[in-house]
């Protein structure tokens, strides 16, 4: 084969190899996300590759959220759970390096910071998650959960930005139920959400009151 004929062949092979590597990076998080034990063991060894597509990145980040909140995380020796935490934080940072406005990656970074006791970083990462994902209801719901978990440790003022998530969720179709349930089950939460609801339209206020009444009835029945 002549040199001229060899160049296109080499280029073609290189492109194919690149496609195979990229494809494996895309598939690995998607294939491992469904196996909790296997995923946890893998996360204890190294950060998962985030892949190039948004679904692949989301799957890898979700595997970290599942690991950080799993029974395995609580039952493992500290050395192992610390490795999982560090690898999830590394994955979140890598994702943010490519996409600084990835609100879910900021949330994962916050969750990892909480696990290792770095409350200052967790608050900063939660705020960045809120700033970059103000309209993402599903991320807003888990941000509120994490914020309520650390609120007794950091205080209301440090988490004032979460009020924007609460207002968004109260006005949404999918999030209002979770906030109503929290209102009923957590007396300490009521004054804060009441202040927020009172700033909304009469229609939104009436909707929330209706949801709270429905939750109370379901609890009593």
XYZ file of N, CA, C and O in Angstrom:
884
model
N 0.850 -1.197 0.000
C 0.000 0.000 0.000
C 0.880 1.239 0.000
O 1.876 1.312 0.720
N 0.531 2.235 -0.782
C 1.320 3.450 -0.876
C 1.119 4.310 0.373
O 0.177 4.121 1.133
N 2.043 5.263 0.554
C 1.935 6.172 1.697
C 0.649 6.969 1.631
O 0.009 7.243 2.641
N 0.240 7.365 0.384
C -0.999 8.137 0.231
C -2.214 7.331 0.675
O -3.155 7.857 1.243
N -2.180 6.012 0.349
C -3.309 5.173 0.747
C -3.293 4.846 2.228
O -4.320 4.563 2.827
N -2.104 4.889 2.845
C -1.984 4.537 4.252
C -2.535 5.626 5.176
O -3.147 5.336 6.199
N -2.365 6.885 4.799
C -2.792 7.997 5.649
C -4.292 7.961 5.930
O -4.720 8.034 7.089
N -5.148 7.836 4.884
C -6.586 7.774 5.173
C -6.957 6.583 6.052
O -7.858 6.679 6.888
N -6.242 5.447 5.861
C -6.537 4.261 6.665
C -6.216 4.511 8.143
O -6.993 4.159 9.035
N -5.060 5.127 8.392
C -4.664 5.421 9.772
C -5.659 6.379 10.415
O -6.071 6.207 11.557
N -6.047 7.409 9.664
C -7.018 8.371 10.181
C -8.331 7.685 10.521
O -8.946 7.914 11.562
N -8.775 6.800 9.611
C -10.035 6.081 9.820
C -9.974 5.209 11.066
O -10.907 5.177 11.871
N -8.846 4.497 11.227
C -8.694 3.647 12.411
C -8.662 4.466 13.694
O -9.223 4.070 14.716
N -8.006 5.618 13.628
C -7.936 6.480 14.805
C -9.322 6.984 15.198
O -9.679 7.036 16.381
N -10.111 7.341 14.176
C -11.470 7.809 14.459
C -12.318 6.701 15.063
O -13.113 6.931 15.978
N -12.153 5.497 14.533
C -12.908 4.356 15.072
C -12.517 4.083 16.515
O -13.369 3.829 17.370
N -11.214 4.140 16.780
C -10.744 3.903 18.149
C -11.301 4.958 19.091
O -11.731 4.665 20.212
N -11.312 6.200 18.618
C -11.862 7.277 19.439
C -13.328 7.072 19.714
O -13.812 7.323 20.821
N -14.050 6.605 18.706
C -15.480 6.356 18.879
C -15.723 5.236 19.879
O -16.647 5.293 20.693
N -14.862 4.217 19.842
C -15.013 3.100 20.776
C -14.764 3.565 22.207
O -15.500 3.229 23.139
N -13.715 4.358 22.402
C -13.409 4.870 23.736
C -14.542 5.746 24.243
O -15.003 5.625 25.382
N -15.014 6.657 23.389
C -16.109 7.540 23.787
C -17.357 6.743 24.116
O -18.065 7.028 25.074
N -17.607 5.720 23.293
C -18.781 4.889 23.534
C -18.701 4.154 24.848
O -19.687 4.026 25.574
N -17.520 3.661 25.203
C -17.363 2.951 26.472
C -17.556 3.898 27.648
O -18.119 3.529 28.674
N -17.096 5.142 27.499
C -17.299 6.120 28.555
C -18.775 6.448 28.726
O -19.247 6.679 29.834
N -19.502 6.463 27.622
C -20.934 6.741 27.689
C -21.673 5.593 28.356
O -22.591 5.792 29.141
N -21.290 4.353 28.029
C -22.051 3.203 28.492
C -21.754 2.824 29.932
O -22.645 2.359 30.637
N -20.523 3.013 30.380
C -20.157 2.493 31.689
C -21.034 3.014 32.818
O -21.548 2.224 33.608
N -21.265 4.335 32.931
C -22.142 4.787 34.015
C -23.554 4.261 33.880
O -24.217 3.978 34.869
N -24.042 4.137 32.657
C -25.409 3.666 32.438
C -25.548 2.199 32.807
O -26.582 1.764 33.308
N -24.485 1.409 32.582
C -24.548 -0.014 32.874
C -24.401 -0.302 34.360
O -24.960 -1.265 34.869
N -23.631 0.522 35.070
C -23.373 0.236 36.471
C -24.359 0.897 37.414
O -24.441 0.536 38.583
N -25.129 1.886 36.922
C -25.975 2.651 37.826
C -27.037 1.811 38.517
O -27.463 2.121 39.616
N -27.476 0.711 37.887
C -28.553 -0.061 38.460
C -28.131 -1.078 39.498
O -28.969 -1.668 40.156
N -26.854 -1.342 39.692
C -26.376 -2.346 40.632
C -25.787 -1.652 41.843
O -24.654 -1.177 41.809
N -26.535 -1.604 42.953
C -26.103 -0.804 44.094
C -24.821 -1.339 44.720
O -23.895 -0.569 45.004
N -24.760 -2.658 44.945
C -23.565 -3.227 45.565
C -22.355 -3.083 44.649
O -21.264 -2.692 45.078
N -22.557 -3.400 43.366
C -21.462 -3.289 42.411
C -21.029 -1.848 42.210
O -19.831 -1.561 42.101
N -22.002 -0.953 42.173
C -21.678 0.459 41.999
C -20.900 0.978 43.194
O -19.925 1.719 43.039
N -21.314 0.608 44.397
C -20.614 1.076 45.591
C -19.169 0.584 45.597
O -18.243 1.359 45.895
N -18.980 -0.696 45.259
C -17.618 -1.242 45.224
C -16.764 -0.514 44.198
O -15.588 -0.222 44.440
N -17.371 -0.197 43.046
C -16.628 0.509 42.005
C -16.271 1.919 42.454
O -15.164 2.403 42.206
N -17.201 2.585 43.142
C -16.946 3.948 43.608
C -15.873 3.990 44.687
O -15.213 5.010 44.879
N -15.709 2.887 45.410
C -14.656 2.825 46.423
C -13.277 2.709 45.789
O -12.267 2.990 46.431
N -13.248 2.312 44.511
C -11.970 2.139 43.810
C -11.557 3.393 43.060
O -10.398 3.791 43.088
N -12.497 4.014 42.358
C -12.148 5.168 41.517
C -13.410 5.922 41.134
O -14.515 5.351 41.147
N -13.295 7.198 40.783
C -14.462 7.935 40.309
C -14.953 7.339 38.992
O -14.134 6.943 38.155
N -16.261 7.245 38.779
C -16.753 6.738 37.499
C -16.514 7.770 36.409
O -16.542 8.975 36.676
N -16.251 7.319 35.183
C -16.144 8.291 34.090
C -17.495 8.932 33.841
O -18.517 8.250 33.784
N -17.526 10.229 33.702
C -18.796 10.939 33.543
C -19.379 10.784 32.155
O -20.568 10.961 31.946
N -18.548 10.437 31.168
C -19.044 10.352 29.802
C -19.189 11.729 29.185
O -18.884 12.748 29.807
N -19.659 11.748 27.968
C -19.738 12.993 27.219
C -21.156 13.549 27.125
O -21.343 14.747 26.979
N -22.152 12.670 27.193
C -23.532 13.117 27.041
C -24.143 13.449 28.392
O -23.687 12.969 29.442
N -25.201 14.245 28.378
C -25.891 14.609 29.610
C -26.481 13.384 30.313
O -26.324 13.244 31.533
N -27.142 12.442 29.591
C -27.663 11.253 30.284
C -26.572 10.445 30.976
O -26.774 9.932 32.081
N -25.406 10.321 30.336
C -24.311 9.584 30.939
C -23.796 10.288 32.191
O -23.534 9.663 33.215
N -23.668 11.603 32.124
C -23.220 12.371 33.282
C -24.224 12.258 34.421
O -23.854 12.061 35.585
N -25.512 12.359 34.085
C -26.552 12.263 35.110
C -26.526 10.892 35.780
O -26.693 10.785 36.998
N -26.331 9.840 34.983
C -26.311 8.485 35.537
C -25.150 8.311 36.505
O -25.293 7.713 37.583
N -23.975 8.824 36.136
C -22.806 8.715 37.008
C -23.030 9.488 38.301
O -22.717 9.006 39.398
N -23.579 10.686 38.199
C -23.826 11.493 39.391
C -24.898 10.859 40.278
O -24.801 10.879 41.510
N -25.914 10.286 39.656
C -26.956 9.607 40.434
C -26.378 8.425 41.206
O -26.785 8.147 42.340
N -25.437 7.713 40.581
C -24.818 6.579 41.272
C -24.105 7.060 42.530
O -24.080 6.367 43.547
N -23.555 8.265 42.476
C -22.898 8.832 43.659
C -23.910 9.200 44.731
O -23.691 8.939 45.916
N -25.021 9.798 44.330
C -26.047 10.152 45.312
C -26.562 8.898 46.006
O -26.726 8.856 47.232
N -26.800 7.848 45.226
C -27.280 6.592 45.799
C -26.249 6.005 46.759
O -26.595 5.489 47.828
N -24.969 6.078 46.389
C -23.912 5.527 47.241
C -23.779 6.327 48.537
O -23.646 5.753 49.624
N -23.798 7.648 48.429
C -23.596 8.488 49.608
C -24.738 8.376 50.607
O -24.551 8.650 51.803
N -25.923 7.977 50.137
C -27.082 7.858 51.027
C -27.452 6.402 51.308
O -28.510 6.130 51.863
N -26.588 5.476 50.927
C -26.909 4.055 51.031
C -26.579 3.479 52.405
O -25.829 4.076 53.196
N -27.118 2.302 52.673
C -26.793 1.576 53.908
C -25.314 1.205 53.916
O -24.658 1.238 54.959
N -24.790 0.857 52.726
C -23.376 0.495 52.646
C -22.482 1.610 53.157
O -21.495 1.378 53.845
N -22.834 2.862 52.820
C -22.005 3.993 53.225
C -21.930 4.104 54.743
O -20.887 4.434 55.300
N -23.046 3.820 55.399
C -23.067 3.912 56.857
C -22.390 2.718 57.518
O -21.863 2.841 58.627
N -22.401 1.564 56.841
C -21.892 0.334 57.450
C -20.406 0.081 57.179
O -19.781 -0.716 57.875
N -19.853 0.770 56.176
C -18.473 0.497 55.790
C -17.478 1.102 56.777
O -17.785 2.073 57.478
N -16.251 0.547 56.832
C -15.187 1.203 57.596
C -14.967 2.614 57.071
O -15.184 2.890 55.885
N -14.541 3.500 57.941
C -14.399 4.907 57.579
C -13.487 5.087 56.366
O -13.726 5.957 55.508
N -12.444 4.270 56.274
C -11.514 4.386 55.152
C -12.227 4.176 53.823
O -11.983 4.889 52.838
N -13.140 3.200 53.772
C -13.860 2.899 52.534
C -14.871 4.002 52.222
O -14.955 4.494 51.090
N -15.658 4.403 53.223
C -16.663 5.441 52.982
C -16.005 6.768 52.602
O -16.532 7.514 51.780
N -14.835 7.041 53.155
C -14.111 8.264 52.783
C -13.658 8.216 51.324
O -13.664 9.244 50.631
N -13.267 7.027 50.850
C -12.852 6.895 49.442
C -14.038 7.125 48.517
O -13.907 7.782 47.483
N -15.186 6.571 48.871
C -16.389 6.786 48.061
C -16.716 8.277 48.014
O -16.997 8.841 46.948
N -16.655 8.908 49.165
C -16.933 10.335 49.237
C -15.973 11.130 48.363
O -16.383 11.991 47.582
N -14.686 10.832 48.478
C -13.676 11.559 47.698
C -13.854 11.333 46.206
O -13.705 12.260 45.395
N -14.181 10.102 45.808
C -14.351 9.801 44.386
C -15.595 10.472 43.821
O -15.606 10.914 42.666
N -16.648 10.579 44.629
C -17.849 11.280 44.165
C -17.585 12.780 44.049
O -18.055 13.421 43.102
N -16.838 13.327 44.998
C -16.472 14.744 44.905
C -15.618 14.990 43.672
O -15.779 16.002 42.976
N -14.723 14.050 43.363
C -13.870 14.175 42.179
C -14.705 14.144 40.899
O -14.473 14.928 39.971
N -15.679 13.234 40.855
C -16.572 13.165 39.693
C -17.325 14.476 39.512
O -17.428 14.998 38.401
N -17.853 15.016 40.614
C -18.603 16.275 40.534
C -17.713 17.402 40.022
O -18.119 18.195 39.168
N -16.482 17.467 40.517
C -15.565 18.533 40.076
C -15.201 18.366 38.600
O -15.105 19.358 37.861
N -14.983 17.120 38.173
C -14.679 16.889 36.758
C -15.849 17.327 35.874
O -15.655 17.929 34.814
N -17.055 17.000 36.297
C -18.245 17.397 35.543
C -18.366 18.909 35.485
O -18.664 19.489 34.435
N -18.109 19.563 36.601
C -18.192 21.023 36.651
C -17.067 21.677 35.861
O -17.238 22.791 35.340
N -15.930 20.986 35.747
C -14.855 21.529 34.935
C -15.264 21.665 33.479
O -14.864 22.613 32.788
N -16.101 20.716 33.014
C -16.588 20.769 31.639
C -17.861 21.597 31.513
O -18.142 22.169 30.460
N -18.630 21.663 32.609
C -19.913 22.379 32.572
C -20.152 23.041 33.933
O -20.789 22.464 34.813
N -19.663 24.257 34.124
C -19.750 24.923 35.433
C -21.172 25.236 35.899
O -21.352 25.594 37.058
N -22.152 25.126 35.010
C -23.536 25.426 35.405
C -24.369 24.152 35.548
O -25.585 24.167 35.423
N -23.708 23.044 35.837
C -24.391 21.767 36.031
C -24.897 21.722 37.473
O -24.165 21.386 38.397
N -26.157 22.063 37.690
C -26.680 22.216 39.052
C -26.663 20.911 39.834
O -26.456 20.914 41.056
N -26.882 19.777 39.157
C -26.874 18.491 39.855
C -25.463 18.145 40.326
O -25.278 17.589 41.410
N -24.454 18.478 39.527
C -23.067 18.240 39.942
C -22.732 19.086 41.171
O -22.053 18.620 42.093
N -23.208 20.332 41.202
C -23.002 21.160 42.390
C -23.686 20.535 43.601
O -23.152 20.564 44.714
N -24.881 19.955 43.391
C -25.570 19.284 44.497
C -24.751 18.099 45.011
O -24.617 17.911 46.229
N -24.223 17.289 44.102
C -23.416 16.129 44.515
C -22.187 16.588 45.293
O -21.797 15.976 46.298
N -21.565 17.681 44.840
C -20.421 18.223 45.565
C -20.840 18.644 46.976
O -20.105 18.432 47.950
N -22.031 19.232 47.104
C -22.548 19.624 48.420
C -22.797 18.404 49.301
O -22.452 18.393 50.490
N -23.393 17.367 48.721
C -23.690 16.155 49.486
C -22.404 15.491 49.972
O -22.329 15.006 51.113
N -21.394 15.459 49.119
C -20.103 14.878 49.511
C -19.462 15.700 50.626
O -18.866 15.141 51.559
N -19.596 17.008 50.553
C -19.029 17.882 51.590
C -19.718 17.646 52.933
O -19.065 17.631 53.985
N -21.036 17.437 52.909
C -21.764 17.143 54.138
C -21.258 15.848 54.750
O -21.041 15.750 55.972
N -21.042 14.836 53.912
C -20.596 13.539 54.407
C -19.239 13.619 55.099
O -18.978 12.889 56.053
N -18.380 14.481 54.628
C -17.058 14.573 55.269
C -17.003 15.686 56.313
O -15.943 15.952 56.890
N -18.155 16.330 56.568
C -18.233 17.312 57.634
C -17.774 18.709 57.280
O -17.582 19.544 58.163
N -17.620 18.994 55.988
C -17.214 20.331 55.554
C -18.471 21.151 55.264
O -18.921 21.252 54.115
N -19.046 21.741 56.297
C -20.318 22.442 56.155
C -20.183 23.722 55.353
O -21.106 24.109 54.625
N -19.046 24.389 55.468
C -18.851 25.619 54.697
C -18.907 25.339 53.199
O -19.586 26.048 52.444
N -18.199 24.293 52.753
C -18.229 23.954 51.330
C -19.614 23.484 50.908
O -20.068 23.783 49.796
N -20.290 22.765 51.789
C -21.626 22.273 51.428
C -22.577 23.430 51.179
O -23.378 23.386 50.241
N -22.502 24.479 51.991
C -23.382 25.638 51.808
C -23.048 26.351 50.502
O -23.950 26.723 49.726
N -21.761 26.541 50.233
C -21.349 27.201 48.989
C -21.816 26.396 47.776
O -22.373 26.962 46.816
N -21.618 25.079 47.806
C -22.011 24.237 46.669
C -23.526 24.203 46.501
O -24.039 24.210 45.370
N -24.252 24.162 47.603
C -25.723 24.211 47.517
C -26.181 25.516 46.887
O -27.106 25.534 46.063
N -25.547 26.608 47.267
C -25.932 27.903 46.700
C -25.641 27.955 45.211
O -26.454 28.468 44.425
N -24.496 27.409 44.796
C -24.183 27.373 43.369
C -25.168 26.479 42.625
O -25.567 26.765 41.489
N -25.585 25.389 43.248
C -26.596 24.520 42.636
C -27.899 25.280 42.447
O -28.555 25.166 41.396
N -28.269 26.071 43.448
C -29.510 26.834 43.350
C -29.405 27.914 42.274
O -30.322 28.112 41.475
N -28.263 28.576 42.202
C -28.069 29.650 41.229
C -28.090 29.115 39.800
O -28.569 29.787 38.890
N -27.554 27.917 39.597
C -27.454 27.361 38.241
C -28.642 26.488 37.860
O -28.740 26.070 36.701
N -29.535 26.212 38.816
C -30.686 25.364 38.508
C -31.953 25.854 39.166
O -32.680 25.081 39.794
N -32.238 27.137 39.006
C -33.379 27.738 39.707
C -34.719 27.189 39.247
O -35.695 27.236 39.996
N -34.780 26.671 38.030
C -36.053 26.162 37.509
C -36.109 24.633 37.479
O -37.085 24.063 37.006
N -35.065 23.966 37.973
C -35.021 22.500 37.958
C -35.679 21.982 39.234
O -35.039 21.889 40.278
N -36.940 21.604 39.130
C -37.715 21.244 40.311
C -37.155 20.020 41.021
O -37.080 19.991 42.251
N -36.752 19.003 40.257
C -36.300 17.766 40.899
C -35.014 18.000 41.680
O -34.817 17.414 42.749
N -34.133 18.868 41.176
C -32.926 19.199 41.933
C -33.293 20.084 43.120
O -32.728 19.954 44.209
N -34.278 20.968 42.920
C -34.738 21.821 44.008
C -35.251 21.008 45.193
O -34.991 21.354 46.353
N -35.963 19.927 44.908
C -36.496 19.092 45.982
C -35.380 18.478 46.821
O -35.449 18.469 48.058
N -34.344 17.955 46.176
C -33.273 17.323 46.951
C -32.366 18.371 47.596
O -31.764 18.108 48.637
N -32.284 19.576 46.987
C -31.546 20.653 47.652
C -32.225 21.011 48.974
O -31.565 21.209 49.994
N -33.563 21.114 48.957
C -34.303 21.436 50.175
C -34.059 20.361 51.232
O -33.828 20.670 52.410
N -34.087 19.088 50.833
C -33.866 18.005 51.788
C -32.493 18.113 52.440
O -32.345 17.958 53.663
N -31.467 18.369 51.617
C -30.111 18.470 52.159
C -29.977 19.716 53.037
O -29.347 19.678 54.101
N -30.584 20.816 52.608
C -30.519 22.054 53.380
C -31.179 21.883 54.752
O -30.647 22.342 55.764
N -32.329 21.208 54.779
C -33.008 20.999 56.054
C -32.189 20.090 56.963
O -32.240 20.229 58.199
N -31.432 19.202 56.368
C -30.585 18.301 57.170
C -29.476 19.062 57.896
O -29.161 18.756 59.054
N -28.888 20.055 57.244
C -27.763 20.772 57.850
C -28.162 22.090 58.504
O -27.343 22.727 59.166
N -29.423 22.495 58.343
C -29.865 23.792 58.874
C -29.577 23.948 60.372
O -29.120 25.015 60.806
N -29.834 22.925 61.204
C -29.539 23.093 62.638
C -28.059 23.355 62.915
O -27.713 23.899 63.965
N -27.203 22.971 61.984
C -25.759 23.104 62.194
C -25.208 24.423 61.660
O -24.197 24.926 62.175
N -25.852 24.979 60.626
C -25.297 26.185 59.992
C -26.176 27.417 60.205
O -25.714 28.542 59.987
N -27.433 27.218 60.595
C -28.320 28.347 60.853
C -29.146 28.755 59.644
O -28.802 28.459 58.497
N -30.240 29.451 59.905
C -31.167 29.865 58.851
C -30.534 30.851 57.882
O -30.763 30.789 56.675
N -29.754 31.782 58.410
C -29.206 32.851 57.564
C -28.306 32.290 56.467
O -28.344 32.762 55.324
N -27.510 31.270 56.786
C -26.586 30.702 55.807
C -27.321 30.035 54.655
O -26.782 29.917 53.550
N -28.569 29.621 54.899
C -29.335 28.899 53.883
C -30.537 29.711 53.391
O -31.496 29.147 52.870
N -30.466 31.022 53.510
C -31.587 31.865 53.087
C -31.920 31.687 51.615
O -33.082 31.815 51.199
N -30.921 31.357 50.797
C -31.148 31.190 49.353
C -32.086 30.029 49.042
O -32.702 29.987 47.974
N -32.216 29.078 49.970
C -33.105 27.932 49.740
C -34.564 28.376 49.711
O -35.425 27.674 49.177
N -34.866 29.550 50.255
C -36.240 30.059 50.190
C -36.721 30.162 48.746
O -37.918 30.001 48.469
N -35.808 30.419 47.826
C -36.208 30.503 46.406
C -36.664 29.137 45.897
O -37.586 29.045 45.077
N -35.992 28.064 46.367
C -36.434 26.718 45.999
C -37.800 26.417 46.595
O -38.667 25.831 45.946
N -37.990 26.807 47.840
C -39.273 26.551 48.493
C -40.404 27.262 47.755
O -41.475 26.679 47.533
N -40.174 28.519 47.363
C -41.200 29.261 46.618
C -41.488 28.589 45.279
O -42.644 28.480 44.861
N -40.421 28.127 44.603
C -40.608 27.449 43.322
C -41.430 26.174 43.500
O -42.358 25.897 42.732
N -41.123 25.392 44.519
C -41.789 24.107 44.712
C -43.244 24.285 45.122
O -44.113 23.523 44.699
N -43.515 25.284 45.947
C -44.902 25.543 46.357
C -45.767 25.909 45.154
O -46.957 25.583 45.099
N -45.168 26.559 44.164
C -45.928 26.977 42.979
C -45.943 25.916 41.880
O -46.583 26.112 40.844
N -45.250 24.804 42.099
C -45.174 23.774 41.060
C -46.194 22.673 41.300
O -46.692 22.494 42.411
N -46.468 21.928 40.261
C -47.409 20.811 40.386
C -46.778 19.616 41.079
O -47.431 18.905 41.839
N -45.514 19.382 40.813
C -44.860 18.179 41.346
C -44.247 18.404 42.724
O -44.101 17.457 43.491
N -43.874 19.650 43.062
C -43.166 19.886 44.308
C -44.017 20.269 45.492
O -43.620 20.096 46.639
N -45.232 20.744 45.247
C -46.061 21.259 46.330
C -46.424 20.170 47.339
O -46.516 20.421 48.547
N -46.610 18.949 46.864
C -46.964 17.850 47.766
C -45.875 17.582 48.786
O -46.155 17.384 49.977
N -44.612 17.588 48.343
C -43.498 17.331 49.249
C -43.391 18.424 50.306
O -43.128 18.145 51.487
N -43.626 19.682 49.907
C -43.552 20.774 50.860
C -44.715 20.708 51.849
O -44.550 20.967 53.050
N -45.899 20.334 51.376
C -47.056 20.192 52.271
C -46.806 19.090 53.301
O -47.122 19.244 54.490
N -46.228 17.972 52.856
C -45.908 16.879 53.783
C -44.886 17.340 54.821
O -45.009 17.005 56.012
N -43.888 18.102 54.381
C -42.887 18.605 55.320
C -43.527 19.585 56.311
O -43.173 19.608 57.489
N -44.453 20.394 55.840
C -45.159 21.355 56.699
C -45.887 20.619 57.825
O -45.843 21.031 58.983
N -46.558 19.518 57.460
C -47.335 18.774 58.453
C -46.435 18.007 59.410
O -46.686 17.968 60.628
N -45.378 17.404 58.909
C -44.550 16.509 59.721
C -43.470 17.219 60.518
O -42.948 16.657 61.484
N -43.105 18.455 60.142
C -42.020 19.156 60.819
C -42.504 20.519 61.325
O -42.459 21.519 60.589
N -42.952 20.593 62.571
C -43.464 21.856 63.117
C -42.471 23.010 63.000
O -42.882 24.158 62.771
N -41.178 22.735 63.125
C -40.185 23.793 63.037
C -40.063 24.405 61.657
O -39.468 25.481 61.484
N -40.614 23.725 60.659
C -40.545 24.176 59.265
C -41.679 25.141 58.933
O -41.610 25.875 57.956
N -42.727 25.157 59.748
C -43.976 25.817 59.362
C -43.859 27.333 59.267
O -44.378 27.942 58.322
N -43.191 27.945 60.221
C -43.110 29.415 60.211
C -42.377 29.900 58.963
O -42.800 30.877 58.328
N -41.316 29.198 58.602
C -40.531 29.632 57.441
C -41.315 29.501 56.145
O -41.332 30.424 55.324
N -42.003 28.379 55.951
C -42.739 28.201 54.700
C -43.984 29.099 54.682
O -44.401 29.577 53.623
N -44.559 29.372 55.860
C -45.714 30.274 55.922
C -45.325 31.670 55.443
O -46.062 32.318 54.682
N -44.158 32.153 55.877
C -43.683 33.464 55.433
C -43.534 33.515 53.914
O -43.852 34.527 53.285
N -43.043 32.427 53.334
C -42.844 32.380 51.887
C -44.185 32.335 51.159
O -44.419 33.067 50.194
N -45.093 31.481 51.636
C -46.397 31.326 50.987
C -47.168 32.644 51.022
O -47.865 32.995 50.060
N -47.024 33.399 52.099
C -47.767 34.652 52.221
C -47.326 35.706 51.210
O -48.036 36.685 50.986
N -46.167 35.505 50.583
C -45.708 36.448 49.554
C -46.233 36.078 48.173
O -46.046 36.842 47.214
N -46.892 34.932 48.057
C -47.358 34.446 46.761
C -48.789 34.919 46.490
O -49.428 35.539 47.340
N -49.274 34.601 45.314
C -50.629 35.008 44.938
C -51.666 34.289 45.795
O -51.387 33.242 46.394
N -52.863 34.845 45.841
C -53.937 34.226 46.617
C -54.241 32.825 46.090
O -54.560 31.914 46.857
N -54.129 32.661 44.781
C -54.376 31.348 44.187
C -53.358 30.323 44.681
O -53.717 29.196 45.041
N -52.075 30.714 44.702
C -51.040 29.798 45.177
C -51.217 29.509 46.668
O -51.004 28.374 47.116
N -51.615 30.528 47.425
C -51.830 30.324 48.856
C -52.966 29.333 49.091
O -52.857 28.428 49.933
N -54.053 29.504 48.360
C -55.206 28.616 48.523
C -54.845 27.186 48.124
O -55.270 26.221 48.766
N -54.039 27.062 47.074
C -53.610 25.739 46.636
C -52.806 25.040 47.728
O -52.971 23.858 47.998
N -51.904 25.788 48.331
C -51.061 25.191 49.368
C -51.892 24.781 50.579
O -51.710 23.695 51.138
N -52.809 25.642 50.987
C -53.679 25.310 52.120
C -54.478 24.034 51.812
O -54.653 23.169 52.678
N -54.941 23.911 50.583
C -55.675 22.718 50.187
C -54.820 21.465 50.267
O -55.274 20.404 50.720
N -53.555 21.571 49.838
C -52.641 20.438 49.917
C -52.376 20.055 51.371
O -52.326 18.857 51.711
N -52.152 21.049 52.219
C -51.899 20.766 53.632
C -53.101 20.056 54.258
O -52.950 19.073 54.982
N -54.309 20.536 53.944
C -55.525 19.902 54.466
C -55.622 18.460 53.992
O -56.014 17.560 54.758
N -55.247 18.225 52.730
C -55.297 16.865 52.173
C -54.299 15.948 52.872
O -54.602 14.785 53.186
N -53.115 16.465 53.161
C -52.109 15.666 53.856
C -52.578 15.328 55.273
O -52.432 14.202 55.738
N -53.139 16.305 55.958
C -53.640 16.079 57.313
C -54.710 15.000 57.310
O -54.745 14.100 58.166
N -55.630 15.065 56.323
C -56.688 14.039 56.245
C -56.094 12.664 56.007
O -56.547 11.671 56.610
N -55.084 12.570 55.150
C -54.483 11.268 54.856
C -53.738 10.705 56.061
O -53.720 9.500 56.298
N -53.179 11.589 56.879
C -52.482 11.142 58.078
C -53.457 10.620 59.124
O -53.216 9.617 59.808
N -54.605 11.276 59.224
C -55.606 10.900 60.218
C -56.406 9.660 59.823
O -56.938 8.978 60.689
N -56.477 9.386 58.539
C -57.329 8.259 58.097
C -56.639 6.920 58.302
O -55.454 6.844 58.508
